CSV table of C-alpha atoms in Angstrom, one decimal:
chain,number,residue,atom,x,y,z
A,24,ALA,CA,-0.2,0.2,0.0
A,25,ASP,CA,2.6,2.4,0.7
A,26,LEU,CA,4.5,1.6,-2.7
A,27,ALA,CA,1.4,2.0,-4.3
A,28,ARG,CA,1.2,5.3,-2.8
A,29,LYS,CA,4.4,6.6,-3.6
A,30,TYR,CA,4.7,5.2,-7.4
A,31,TRP,CA,1.1,5.5,-8.4
A,32,PRO,CA,-0.1,8.4,-6.5
A,33,ASP,CA,-3.0,9.0,-9.4
A,34,MET,CA,-4.4,6.0,-9.0
A,35,PRO,CA,-6.0,5.8,-5.2
A,36,GLU,CA,-8.1,2.7,-6.2
A,37,LEU,CA,-4.9,0.5,-5.9
A,38,ASP,CA,-4.5,1.8,-2.6
A,39,ILE,CA,-8.1,0.9,-1.5
A,40,THR,CA,-7.4,-2.3,-3.3
A,41,LEU,CA,-4.6,-3.8,-1.2
A,42,ARG,CA,-5.6,-2.6,2.2
A,43,ALA,CA,-6.9,-5.3,4.2
A,44,ILE,CA,-10.7,-5.8,4.8
A,45,VAL,CA,-11.6,-6.1,8.7
A,46,GLU,CA,-15.4,-7.4,8.8
A,47,ALA,CA,-18.0,-6.2,11.8
A,48,GLY,CA,-18.0,-8.9,14.4
A,49,ASP,CA,-21.1,-11.1,13.9
A,50,THR,CA,-22.1,-14.7,14.6
A,51,THR,CA,-21.1,-16.2,11.8
A,52,THR,CA,-17.6,-15.3,10.6
A,53,SER,CA,-15.5,-18.2,12.5
A,54,GLY,CA,-12.7,-17.0,14.4
A,55,TRP,CA,-13.9,-13.2,15.1
A,56,ALA,CA,-17.3,-13.2,16.9
A,57,SER,CA,-19.0,-16.5,16.3
A,58,GLN,CA,-17.3,-18.1,19.1
A,59,LEU,CA,-19.0,-15.9,21.7
A,60,VAL,CA,-22.6,-17.3,20.8
A,61,PRO,CA,-22.1,-21.0,22.0
A,62,SER,CA,-20.6,-19.8,24.9
A,63,ALA,CA,-23.1,-17.2,26.5
A,64,GLN,CA,-26.2,-19.4,25.1
A,65,GLN,CA,-24.4,-22.7,27.0
A,66,LEU,CA,-24.1,-20.4,30.0
A,67,ALA,CA,-27.7,-18.7,30.1
A,68,GLY,CA,-29.5,-22.3,29.3
A,69,GLU,CA,-27.4,-23.8,32.1
A,70,PHE,CA,-28.4,-20.9,34.4
A,71,ILE,CA,-32.2,-21.4,33.7
A,72,ASP,CA,-31.7,-25.1,34.0
A,73,MET,CA,-30.4,-24.7,37.4
A,74,TYR,CA,-32.6,-22.4,38.9
A,75,ARG,CA,-35.8,-24.8,37.5
A,76,ALA,CA,-34.3,-27.4,39.2
A,77,LYS,CA,-33.7,-25.6,42.7
A,78,THR,CA,-37.1,-23.6,43.3
A,79,ILE,CA,-39.9,-24.8,45.1
A,80,ILE,CA,-42.4,-24.2,42.6
A,81,GLY,CA,-40.4,-25.9,39.7
A,82,ARG,CA,-40.6,-29.2,41.7
A,83,ILE,CA,-44.2,-29.0,42.8
A,84,PRO,CA,-45.5,-31.8,40.5
A,85,GLY,CA,-49.1,-30.6,39.4
A,86,ILE,CA,-49.1,-27.3,39.8
A,87,ARG,CA,-51.7,-25.7,37.2
A,88,ARG,CA,-49.5,-23.2,34.9
A,89,VAL,CA,-51.4,-20.5,33.2
A,90,PRO,CA,-50.7,-17.6,30.6
A,91,PHE,CA,-49.9,-13.7,32.0
A,92,ASN,CA,-53.5,-11.7,31.6
A,93,VAL,CA,-55.9,-14.8,31.1
A,94,ALA,CA,-59.2,-14.8,33.1
A,95,VAL,CA,-59.2,-18.4,34.6
A,96,PRO,CA,-62.5,-19.8,35.6
A,97,ILE,CA,-62.6,-21.2,39.1
A,98,ARG,CA,-65.7,-23.6,40.6
A,99,THR,CA,-66.9,-22.1,43.7
A,100,ALA,CA,-70.0,-24.8,44.1
A,101,ALA,CA,-71.2,-27.6,42.2
A,102,GLY,CA,-74.4,-28.3,41.1
A,103,THR,CA,-76.6,-31.2,42.7
A,104,PHE,CA,-78.4,-34.1,41.3
A,105,GLN,CA,-81.3,-36.1,42.1
A,106,TRP,CA,-83.0,-39.5,42.0
A,107,VAL,CA,-85.5,-39.3,39.2
A,108,GLY,CA,-88.6,-41.8,39.1
A,109,GLU,CA,-90.1,-42.8,35.9
A,110,ALA,CA,-92.1,-40.3,34.4
A,111,VAL,CA,-90.7,-37.6,36.8
A,112,ALA,CA,-89.6,-34.0,35.5
A,113,LYS,CA,-85.6,-34.0,36.2
A,114,PRO,CA,-84.4,-31.0,38.2
A,115,VAL,CA,-82.7,-28.2,37.3
A,116,THR,CA,-79.3,-27.5,39.0
A,117,GLN,CA,-76.6,-25.0,38.6
A,118,GLU,CA,-73.0,-24.2,39.4
A,119,THR,CA,-71.2,-20.9,40.5
A,120,PHE,CA,-67.9,-19.7,39.3
A,121,THR,CA,-65.8,-16.7,39.4
A,122,ASN,CA,-62.5,-16.0,37.5
A,123,ILE,CA,-58.8,-15.4,38.6
A,124,THR,CA,-56.6,-12.9,36.4
A,125,LEU,CA,-52.8,-13.4,37.0
A,126,THR,CA,-51.7,-10.0,35.9
A,127,TRP,CA,-47.7,-9.8,35.3
A,128,ALA,CA,-44.9,-9.3,38.2
A,129,LYS,CA,-41.4,-9.2,37.7
A,130,ALA,CA,-38.4,-9.9,40.2
A,131,ALA,CA,-35.0,-8.6,39.1
A,132,ALA,CA,-31.5,-7.7,40.6
A,133,ILE,CA,-28.3,-6.2,39.2
A,134,ILE,CA,-24.9,-7.3,39.9
A,135,VAL,CA,-21.9,-5.1,39.5
A,136,ILE,CA,-18.4,-6.3,38.7
A,137,THR,CA,-15.2,-4.7,37.4
A,138,GLN,CA,-14.0,-5.4,34.2
A,139,GLU,CA,-10.8,-6.6,35.6
A,140,LEU,CA,-12.7,-9.3,37.5
A,141,ALA,CA,-14.4,-10.3,34.0
A,142,LYS,CA,-11.3,-10.6,31.9
A,143,PHE,CA,-8.6,-12.1,34.5
A,144,SER,CA,-11.2,-14.3,36.4
A,145,ASN,CA,-13.0,-15.8,33.3
A,146,PRO,CA,-14.7,-18.4,33.2
A,147,ASP,CA,-14.7,-18.4,37.1
A,148,ALA,CA,-16.3,-15.1,37.5
A,149,GLU,CA,-19.4,-16.0,35.1
A,150,VAL,CA,-19.6,-19.6,37.1
A,151,LEU,CA,-19.5,-17.5,40.5
A,152,ILE,CA,-21.9,-14.7,39.2
A,153,ARG,CA,-24.5,-17.4,37.9
A,154,ASP,CA,-24.1,-19.5,41.2
A,155,SER,CA,-24.8,-16.7,43.0
A,156,MET,CA,-27.9,-15.2,40.9
A,157,VAL,CA,-29.3,-18.6,41.2
A,158,GLU,CA,-29.1,-18.9,44.9
A,159,THR,CA,-30.4,-15.1,45.2
A,160,LEU,CA,-33.7,-16.2,42.9
A,161,VAL,CA,-34.1,-19.4,44.8
A,162,ARG,CA,-34.4,-17.7,48.0
A,163,PHE,CA,-36.2,-14.8,46.9
A,164,PHE,CA,-39.1,-16.6,44.9
A,165,ASP,CA,-39.1,-19.6,47.6
A,166,THR,CA,-39.8,-17.2,50.4
A,167,ALA,CA,-42.3,-14.8,48.8
A,168,PHE,CA,-43.9,-18.1,47.4
A,169,ILE,CA,-44.7,-19.6,50.4
A,170,SER,CA,-44.7,-16.6,53.2
A,171,THR,CA,-47.9,-15.0,54.6
A,172,ASN,CA,-47.2,-11.9,52.7
A,173,ALA,CA,-49.8,-9.7,51.4
A,174,ALA,CA,-50.7,-9.1,47.5
A,175,VAL,CA,-49.2,-5.7,46.4
A,176,ALA,CA,-51.2,-4.1,43.6
A,177,ASN,CA,-49.2,-4.3,40.9
A,178,VAL,CA,-46.4,-5.2,42.3
A,179,SER,CA,-45.9,-8.6,44.0
A,180,PRO,CA,-48.5,-11.6,44.6
A,181,ALA,CA,-49.5,-13.0,47.8
A,182,GLY,CA,-47.9,-15.7,49.6
A,183,ILE,CA,-49.8,-18.8,49.3
A,184,LEU,CA,-50.0,-19.0,53.2
A,185,ASN,CA,-51.7,-15.8,53.6
A,186,GLY,CA,-54.7,-15.8,55.4
A,187,ILE,CA,-54.6,-19.5,56.4
A,188,SER,CA,-55.2,-20.9,59.3
A,189,VAL,CA,-52.7,-23.3,61.1
A,190,ILE,CA,-52.7,-26.4,62.9
A,191,THR,CA,-50.8,-26.4,65.8
A,192,PRO,CA,-48.6,-29.4,66.8
A,193,SER,CA,-50.0,-31.5,69.1
A,194,GLY,CA,-46.5,-32.8,70.2
A,195,THR,CA,-42.7,-33.5,69.1
A,196,THR,CA,-43.2,-37.3,68.7
A,197,MET,CA,-43.7,-39.5,65.8
A,198,ALA,CA,-47.1,-40.5,67.1
A,199,ALA,CA,-47.8,-36.6,67.4
A,200,PHE,CA,-46.8,-36.2,64.3
A,201,ARG,CA,-49.5,-38.7,62.4
A,202,ALA,CA,-51.8,-36.9,64.9
A,203,ASP,CA,-51.4,-33.6,63.5
A,204,LEU,CA,-50.9,-35.1,59.8
A,205,ASN,CA,-54.4,-36.7,60.1
A,206,ASN,CA,-55.8,-33.5,61.2
A,207,MET,CA,-54.6,-32.2,58.1
A,208,ILE,CA,-56.2,-34.4,55.8
A,209,ASN,CA,-59.5,-34.4,57.7
A,210,ASN,CA,-59.2,-30.8,56.6
A,211,PHE,CA,-58.7,-31.2,53.1
A,212,THR,CA,-61.1,-33.9,52.7
A,213,ALA,CA,-63.7,-31.8,54.6
A,214,ASN,CA,-63.6,-29.6,51.4
A,215,ASN,CA,-63.8,-32.4,49.1
A,216,ILE,CA,-60.4,-32.5,48.1
A,217,PRO,CA,-59.3,-35.9,47.1
A,218,LEU,CA,-55.9,-37.1,49.1
A,219,ASN,CA,-54.0,-37.9,45.7
A,220,ARG,CA,-53.4,-33.9,44.7
A,221,ILE,CA,-52.3,-32.9,47.8
A,222,VAL,CA,-48.3,-32.6,47.8
A,223,LEU,CA,-46.3,-31.7,51.6
A,224,LEU,CA,-43.7,-29.1,51.5
A,225,MET,CA,-41.4,-29.3,54.5
A,226,SER,CA,-37.4,-28.3,55.3
A,227,ASP,CA,-34.7,-30.4,55.1
A,228,THR,CA,-34.6,-30.5,58.8
A,229,THR,CA,-38.4,-31.8,59.3
A,230,ALA,CA,-37.8,-34.6,56.4
A,231,ALA,CA,-34.5,-35.4,58.2
A,232,ALA,CA,-36.2,-36.3,61.6
A,233,LEU,CA,-38.9,-38.5,59.6
A,234,THR,CA,-36.3,-40.1,57.9
A,235,LEU,CA,-34.7,-41.3,61.0
A,236,ALA,CA,-38.1,-42.3,62.6
A,237,ARG,CA,-37.5,-46.2,63.4
A,238,THR,CA,-40.1,-48.7,65.0
A,239,ASP,CA,-39.5,-50.4,68.1
A,240,LEU,CA,-38.0,-53.1,65.7
A,241,GLY,CA,-35.4,-50.8,64.3
A,242,ILE,CA,-37.7,-50.7,61.1
A,243,LYS,CA,-37.6,-47.2,58.9
A,244,THR,CA,-41.0,-45.8,59.8
A,245,PHE,CA,-41.6,-43.7,56.6
A,246,GLU,CA,-40.1,-45.9,53.9
A,247,GLY,CA,-40.2,-43.6,51.1
A,248,MET,CA,-39.0,-40.4,52.8
A,249,THR,CA,-35.1,-39.0,52.6
A,250,VAL,CA,-33.9,-35.6,53.5
A,251,ASN,CA,-34.6,-34.8,49.7
A,252,GLY,CA,-38.1,-35.5,49.7
A,253,GLY,CA,-39.6,-38.6,48.6
A,254,THR,CA,-43.1,-39.7,49.5
A,255,LEU,CA,-44.8,-40.0,52.7
A,256,GLU,CA,-46.8,-43.0,53.4
A,257,GLY,CA,-46.9,-44.1,49.7
A,258,MET,CA,-49.3,-41.3,48.8
A,259,PHE,CA,-47.9,-38.1,49.6
A,260,PRO,CA,-44.9,-36.8,47.4
A,261,VAL,CA,-42.7,-34.4,49.6
A,262,VAL,CA,-40.8,-31.3,48.0
A,263,THR,CA,-38.0,-29.9,51.1
A,264,SER,CA,-36.5,-26.7,51.3
A,265,GLU,CA,-34.7,-24.7,54.0
A,266,ASN,CA,-37.3,-21.8,52.7
A,267,VAL,CA,-40.3,-23.3,54.1
A,268,GLY,CA,-39.0,-22.7,57.4
A,269,SER,CA,-40.3,-24.2,60.5
A,270,ARG,CA,-43.8,-25.3,58.9
A,271,ILE,CA,-44.9,-28.5,56.9
A,272,VAL,CA,-47.2,-27.0,54.1
A,273,GLY,CA,-50.0,-28.9,52.6
A,274,VAL,CA,-50.5,-27.9,48.9
A,275,VAL,CA,-53.4,-29.0,46.1
A,276,ALA,CA,-51.3,-28.7,43.5
A,277,SER,CA,-53.6,-28.2,40.9
A,278,ASP,CA,-55.2,-25.4,42.6
A,279,ILE,CA,-52.0,-23.1,42.8
A,280,LEU,CA,-52.2,-21.1,39.3
A,281,LEU,CA,-48.3,-20.1,37.9
A,282,ALA,CA,-47.7,-17.7,35.2
A,283,GLU,CA,-44.0,-17.2,34.4
A,284,ASP,CA,-41.9,-16.6,31.4
A,285,PRO,CA,-40.0,-19.7,30.0
A,286,GLY,CA,-36.8,-18.5,30.9
A,287,ILE,CA,-34.6,-15.3,33.1
A,288,MET,CA,-33.5,-12.5,31.0
A,289,VAL,CA,-29.6,-12.0,31.7
A,290,THR,CA,-28.5,-8.3,30.4
A,291,ALA,CA,-25.2,-7.0,30.4
A,292,SER,CA,-23.9,-3.0,30.0
A,293,ASP,CA,-20.7,-1.2,30.9
A,294,GLN,CA,-22.4,2.0,29.5
A,295,ALA,CA,-25.0,2.0,32.2
A,296,THR,CA,-24.9,4.5,35.2
A,297,ILE,CA,-26.0,2.7,38.5
A,298,GLU,CA,-27.7,3.8,41.4
A,299,MET,CA,-25.5,1.6,44.1
A,300,GLU,CA,-28.8,0.7,46.0
A,301,THR,CA,-30.4,-1.8,47.1
A,302,THR,CA,-33.7,0.5,47.1
A,303,PRO,CA,-32.9,2.7,44.7
A,304,ALA,CA,-35.1,5.7,44.4
A,305,VAL,CA,-33.9,7.2,41.1
A,306,GLY,CA,-36.2,6.7,38.6
A,307,GLU,CA,-39.4,6.6,40.8
A,308,GLN,CA,-39.9,10.2,39.8
A,309,SER,CA,-39.0,12.8,37.4
A,310,PRO,CA,-36.8,14.7,38.1
A,311,PRO,CA,-35.6,12.5,41.4
A,312,SER,CA,-35.7,14.4,44.3
A,313,THR,CA,-33.0,12.7,45.9
A,314,GLN,CA,-30.4,10.6,44.6
A,315,SER,CA,-27.5,8.3,46.5
A,316,VAL,CA,-24.2,7.2,44.8
A,317,LEU,CA,-24.3,7.2,41.2
A,318,LYS,CA,-21.7,5.3,39.3
A,319,SER,CA,-21.1,5.1,35.9
A,320,MET,CA,-19.7,1.7,34.3
A,321,TYR,CA,-18.2,3.4,31.3
A,322,GLN,CA,-16.0,5.7,33.5
A,323,ASN,CA,-15.1,3.1,36.4
A,324,ASN,CA,-14.6,0.3,34.2
A,325,CYS,CA,-17.3,-1.8,35.2
A,326,ILE,CA,-19.8,-4.5,34.5
A,327,ALA,CA,-23.7,-4.2,35.3
A,328,ILE,CA,-25.5,-7.7,34.9
A,329,LYS,CA,-28.8,-7.9,35.5
A,330,ALA,CA,-31.2,-10.8,35.8
A,331,GLU,CA,-35.2,-10.7,35.7
A,332,GLN,CA,-38.1,-12.8,35.3
A,333,PHE,CA,-41.7,-12.3,34.8
A,334,LYS,CA,-43.4,-14.8,37.3
A,335,THR,CA,-46.8,-14.6,39.7
A,336,TRP,CA,-48.9,-17.3,41.0
A,337,ALA,CA,-52.2,-17.1,42.9
A,338,ARG,CA,-54.1,-19.7,45.4
A,339,ALA,CA,-57.3,-20.8,43.4
A,340,ARG,CA,-59.2,-21.4,46.9
A,341,THR,CA,-58.2,-21.0,50.5
A,342,SER,CA,-59.1,-24.9,51.1
A,343,ALA,CA,-56.4,-25.8,48.7
A,344,VAL,CA,-53.5,-24.9,51.6
A,345,GLU,CA,-53.2,-26.2,55.1
A,346,ILE,CA,-50.4,-25.6,57.6
A,347,ILE,CA,-48.9,-27.4,60.1
A,348,ASN,CA,-47.4,-24.5,62.2
A,349,ALA,CA,-43.7,-24.6,64.2
A,350,PRO,CA,-43.5,-28.4,64.0
A,351,ALA,CA,-40.3,-29.8,66.2
A,352,TYR,CA,-40.3,-33.8,65.4
A,353,VAL,CA,-37.9,-35.7,66.4
A,354,PRO,CA,-36.8,-39.3,65.4
A,355,GLY,CA,-38.1,-42.3,67.7
A,356,THR,CA,-40.9,-44.4,67.8
């Protein structure tokens, strides 16, 4: 190119022709940017799979999944039938329905790291951030789902325990546990709920106590129980999580409505300006009246990673949930 400019100055097209062409990074050119795409897709997919496997919601069998903003009919009273004799008019009956609409709600968080951490710790930094986000999201959704919190309009759904009366444990022995479980079963059957629709949620600690229980002959009391869940008395699926806390929760899975995006949106930016607060004020009003520490990702060589998901749920009817409150069962007979 230098020789062309020197000896053929009147032929600029020769100079242009001799220059090396550098294409923009894309998803198809091998050796340039295409290799970045599979790794990014693999990371996101692994993140979503890990997240779904860990949440209480993701492990409840038979939970009813519905779309956002769709009215779901719920029967509140069944019709009645009667025996009818020959040449006798048939009775007219009716059923009563209501509906529940799950509007959207979302949870989000931002993690800020330095570009140096992303550059020199790669891929360890990505794994660390991914695992941290999984753990945080799991804990957040689980505690919100299994809470007694009331709904906040246009912000968050109510916990499935909101407004539910509790069963007080009758003791700490395995005999007391059987009595308390029987009380829960009676409450469900009184509302015409088949027992094969019930799923039990409990902490790992409670599951461990039931797993370690033995008869006088040293035989395992609840054969299908493990610290990871299993089946209680051959008929109740058990989902374990320490986020359940000191409760045993009986849930009619088909009466819990869940609407969620199929995956988690994970985005990153090194150009944004972030208010470095757990309760940011900027953006709540315009112009903002107060603001805390603002950090430019560009100026400070930082990267902001944001994870968010649209998810909401609703309890179709109050009778869908029963609670044994604060059990402290100990292994024994």
